[in-house]
CSV table of C-alpha atoms in Angstrom, one decimal:
chain,number,residue,atom,x,y,z
A,272,MET,CA,2.5,-3.3,-27.1
A,273,LEU,CA,5.4,-2.2,-24.8
A,274,ILE,CA,3.5,1.1,-24.0
A,275,THR,CA,0.4,-0.9,-23.1
A,276,ILE,CA,2.5,-3.1,-20.8
A,277,LEU,CA,4.2,0.0,-19.3
A,278,ILE,CA,0.8,1.7,-18.6
A,279,PHE,CA,-0.5,-1.5,-17.0
A,280,LEU,CA,2.6,-1.7,-14.7
A,281,ILE,CA,2.2,2.0,-13.6
A,282,ILE,CA,-1.4,1.4,-12.8
A,283,LEU,CA,-0.4,-1.7,-10.9
A,284,ALA,CA,2.2,0.3,-8.9
A,285,ALA,CA,-0.5,2.9,-8.2
A,286,PHE,CA,-2.8,0.2,-6.9
A,287,PHE,CA,-0.1,-1.1,-4.5
A,288,SER,CA,0.8,2.4,-3.3
A,289,ALA,CA,-2.8,3.3,-2.7
A,290,ALA,CA,-3.5,0.0,-1.0
A,291,GLU,CA,-0.5,0.3,1.3
A,292,THR,CA,-1.2,3.9,2.3
A,293,SER,CA,-5.0,3.5,2.7
A,294,MET,CA,-4.5,0.4,4.9
A,295,MET,CA,-2.2,2.3,7.2
A,296,ALA,CA,-4.1,5.5,7.2
A,297,ALA,CA,-7.7,4.2,7.6
A,298,SER,CA,-9.3,4.9,11.0
A,299,ARG,CA,-9.4,1.7,13.0
A,300,TYR,CA,-12.3,3.1,15.0
A,301,ARG,CA,-14.4,3.8,11.9
A,302,LEU,CA,-13.5,0.3,10.5
A,303,ARG,CA,-14.5,-1.3,13.8
A,304,HIS,CA,-17.8,0.6,13.8
A,305,LEU,CA,-18.5,-0.6,10.2
A,306,ALA,CA,-17.4,-4.2,11.1
A,307,ARG,CA,-19.9,-4.2,14.0
A,308,LYS,CA,-22.6,-3.2,11.5
A,309,SER,CA,-21.7,-6.4,9.5
A,310,ASN,CA,-19.6,-4.7,6.8
A,311,THR,CA,-17.6,-7.7,5.5
A,312,ARG,CA,-15.1,-5.4,3.8
A,313,ALA,CA,-14.3,-3.6,7.1
A,314,GLN,CA,-14.1,-7.0,8.8
A,315,ARG,CA,-11.6,-8.1,6.2
A,316,VAL,CA,-9.5,-4.9,6.5
A,317,LEU,CA,-9.3,-5.4,10.3
A,318,LYS,CA,-8.3,-9.0,9.9
A,319,LEU,CA,-5.5,-8.0,7.5
A,320,LEU,CA,-4.3,-5.3,9.9
A,321,GLU,CA,-3.8,-7.9,12.6
A,322,ARG,CA,-0.6,-8.7,10.8
A,323,PRO,CA,0.6,-5.4,9.2
A,324,ASP,CA,3.9,-7.0,8.3
A,325,ARG,CA,2.0,-9.2,5.8
A,326,VAL,CA,0.1,-6.3,4.3
A,327,LEU,CA,3.3,-4.3,3.9
A,328,GLY,CA,5.0,-7.4,2.5
A,329,VAL,CA,2.5,-7.9,-0.3
A,330,THR,CA,2.1,-4.2,-1.1
A,331,LEU,CA,5.8,-3.5,-1.1
A,332,MET,CA,6.6,-6.6,-3.1
A,333,GLY,CA,3.9,-5.9,-5.7
A,334,ASN,CA,5.0,-2.2,-6.0
A,335,THR,CA,8.7,-3.1,-6.3
A,336,PHE,CA,8.0,-5.8,-8.9
A,337,ALA,CA,5.7,-3.4,-10.9
A,338,GLU,CA,8.2,-0.6,-10.8
A,339,ILE,CA,11.3,-2.6,-11.6
A,340,LEU,CA,9.5,-4.4,-14.5
A,341,ALA,CA,8.2,-1.0,-15.7
A,342,SER,CA,11.8,0.2,-15.7
A,343,ALA,CA,12.9,-2.8,-17.8
A,344,VAL,CA,10.1,-2.4,-20.3
A,345,ALA,CA,10.7,1.3,-20.6
A,346,THR,CA,14.4,0.8,-21.1
A,347,ILE,CA,13.8,-1.8,-23.8
A,348,ALA,CA,11.4,0.5,-25.6
A,349,THR,CA,13.6,3.6,-25.4
A,350,VAL,CA,16.8,1.8,-26.4
A,351,LYS,CA,14.9,0.4,-29.4
A,352,TRP,CA,13.8,4.0,-30.4
A,353,PHE,CA,16.8,6.1,-29.4
A,354,GLY,CA,19.7,3.7,-29.2
A,355,GLU,CA,22.1,3.7,-26.2
A,356,THR,CA,20.9,7.1,-25.0
A,357,GLY,CA,17.5,5.6,-24.6
A,358,ALA,CA,18.5,4.0,-21.3
A,359,PHE,CA,19.3,7.5,-19.9
A,360,ILE,CA,16.1,8.9,-21.3
A,361,SER,CA,14.1,6.1,-19.8
A,362,ALA,CA,15.6,6.6,-16.4
A,363,ILE,CA,14.7,10.3,-16.4
A,364,VAL,CA,11.2,10.0,-17.8
A,365,LEU,CA,10.2,6.9,-15.9
A,366,THR,CA,11.4,8.3,-12.6
A,367,ALA,CA,9.0,11.3,-13.1
A,368,ILE,CA,6.1,9.1,-14.3
A,369,VAL,CA,6.5,6.6,-11.4
A,370,LEU,CA,6.9,9.3,-8.8
A,371,ILE,CA,3.8,11.2,-10.0
A,372,PHE,CA,1.5,8.4,-11.1
A,373,GLY,CA,2.8,5.4,-9.2
A,374,GLU,CA,3.6,7.0,-5.8
A,375,ILE,CA,2.7,10.6,-5.0
A,376,ALA,CA,-0.8,10.8,-6.6
A,377,PRO,CA,-2.1,7.4,-5.4
A,378,LYS,CA,-0.7,7.8,-1.9
A,379,THR,CA,-2.0,11.4,-1.5
A,380,LEU,CA,-5.4,10.2,-2.7
A,381,ALA,CA,-5.2,7.3,-0.3
A,382,VAL,CA,-4.4,9.5,2.7
A,383,LEU,CA,-7.2,11.9,1.9
A,384,HIS,CA,-9.8,9.2,1.3
A,385,ALA,CA,-8.4,6.2,3.2
A,386,GLN,CA,-11.6,4.5,4.3
A,387,PRO,CA,-13.4,4.3,1.0
A,388,ILE,CA,-10.2,3.4,-0.8
A,389,VAL,CA,-9.2,0.6,1.6
A,390,LEU,CA,-12.8,-0.8,1.5
A,391,LEU,CA,-12.5,-0.8,-2.3
A,392,LEU,CA,-9.1,-2.4,-2.5
A,393,VAL,CA,-9.3,-4.9,0.3
A,394,ARG,CA,-10.7,-7.8,-1.8
A,395,PRO,CA,-8.1,-7.7,-4.5
A,396,LEU,CA,-5.4,-7.2,-1.8
A,397,SER,CA,-6.6,-10.2,0.2
A,398,TRP,CA,-6.6,-12.3,-3.0
A,399,LEU,CA,-3.1,-11.2,-3.8
A,400,LEU,CA,-1.9,-11.9,-0.3
A,401,ARG,CA,-3.3,-15.5,-0.5
A,402,LEU,CA,-1.8,-16.0,-4.0
A,403,PHE,CA,1.6,-14.8,-3.0
A,404,TYR,CA,1.6,-15.8,0.6
A,405,PRO,CA,4.5,-18.3,0.4
A,406,VAL,CA,6.8,-15.6,-1.1
A,407,VAL,CA,5.4,-12.9,1.4
A,408,TRP,CA,6.0,-15.4,4.3
A,409,ILE,CA,9.6,-16.0,3.3
A,410,VAL,CA,10.4,-12.3,2.8
A,411,ASN,CA,8.7,-11.5,6.1
A,412,VAL,CA,10.6,-14.2,8.0
A,413,ILE,CA,13.8,-12.6,6.8
A,414,ALA,CA,12.7,-9.0,7.4
A,415,ASN,CA,11.3,-9.9,10.9
A,416,GLY,CA,14.6,-11.6,11.7
A,417,VAL,CA,16.5,-8.5,10.8
A,418,LEU,CA,14.1,-6.4,12.9
A,419,ARG,CA,14.6,-8.7,15.9
A,420,LEU,CA,18.3,-7.8,15.8
A,421,PHE,CA,17.1,-4.3,16.6
A,422,GLY,CA,14.7,-5.5,19.3
A,423,VAL,CA,11.6,-5.0,17.2
A,424,HIS,CA,9.0,-7.8,17.1
A,425,ALA,CA,6.8,-7.0,14.0
A,426,ASP,CA,4.7,-10.2,14.4
A,427,ARG,CA,3.2,-8.9,17.6
A,428,SER,CA,0.2,-6.7,17.1
A,429,GLU,CA,-0.4,-4.1,19.7
A,430,THR,CA,-3.9,-3.1,20.6
A,431,GLU,CA,-4.7,0.5,19.8
A,432,THR,CA,-6.0,2.2,22.9
A,433,LEU,CA,-6.6,5.8,23.8
A,434,SER,CA,-5.7,7.8,26.9
A,435,ILE,CA,-8.4,9.9,28.6
A,436,ASP,CA,-6.8,13.1,27.1
A,437,GLU,CA,-6.8,11.6,23.6
A,438,LEU,CA,-10.4,10.6,23.9
A,439,ARG,CA,-11.3,14.1,25.1
A,440,SER,CA,-9.5,15.6,22.1
A,441,ILE,CA,-11.4,13.3,19.7
A,442,VAL,CA,-14.8,14.2,21.3
A,443,HIS,CA,-13.9,17.9,21.3
A,444,GLU,CA,-12.9,17.8,17.6
A,445,ALA,CA,-16.0,15.8,16.7
A,446,THR,CA,-18.3,18.3,18.5
A,447,ALA,CA,-16.5,21.3,17.0
A,448,ARG,CA,-17.2,19.9,13.5
A,449,THR,CA,-21.0,19.3,14.0
A,450,PRO,CA,-23.4,22.2,13.3
């Protein structure tokens, strides 16, 4: 039973890692293009990205919760099986498992395939944000207060614009890729 719970928690951590990375890595221009073609998932992603602090709040809270709970479950299991040295074994083994399966692999996949992944995960992420909004709100109020001490206003969303040179580079790259 503990192993099943542990596997579920690692999958949950992977979900939050992939959601966070794909949200931040997805092309806003492609999403806007899809949204203009009435793609409701793209519209939902763009709506969430109006407040990236909320997206980061729910993904980081979910990921932290899953990883800390996984650590507790793994420690209980290994102490049960190996005695006091089980806690040390748990820390070593779980660190490797979480890094590979809960962080590196899902984030790498999310960077390489950001758009399809973000479109796949946006519905459950939106649902989780609604469900945990009061907690996310409190955490974000505190985090944004800390950021304001450093002159950062995370609740202000800046419009993404391109300079003429950046636009030329994009057009040049796009034409270089087409046969």
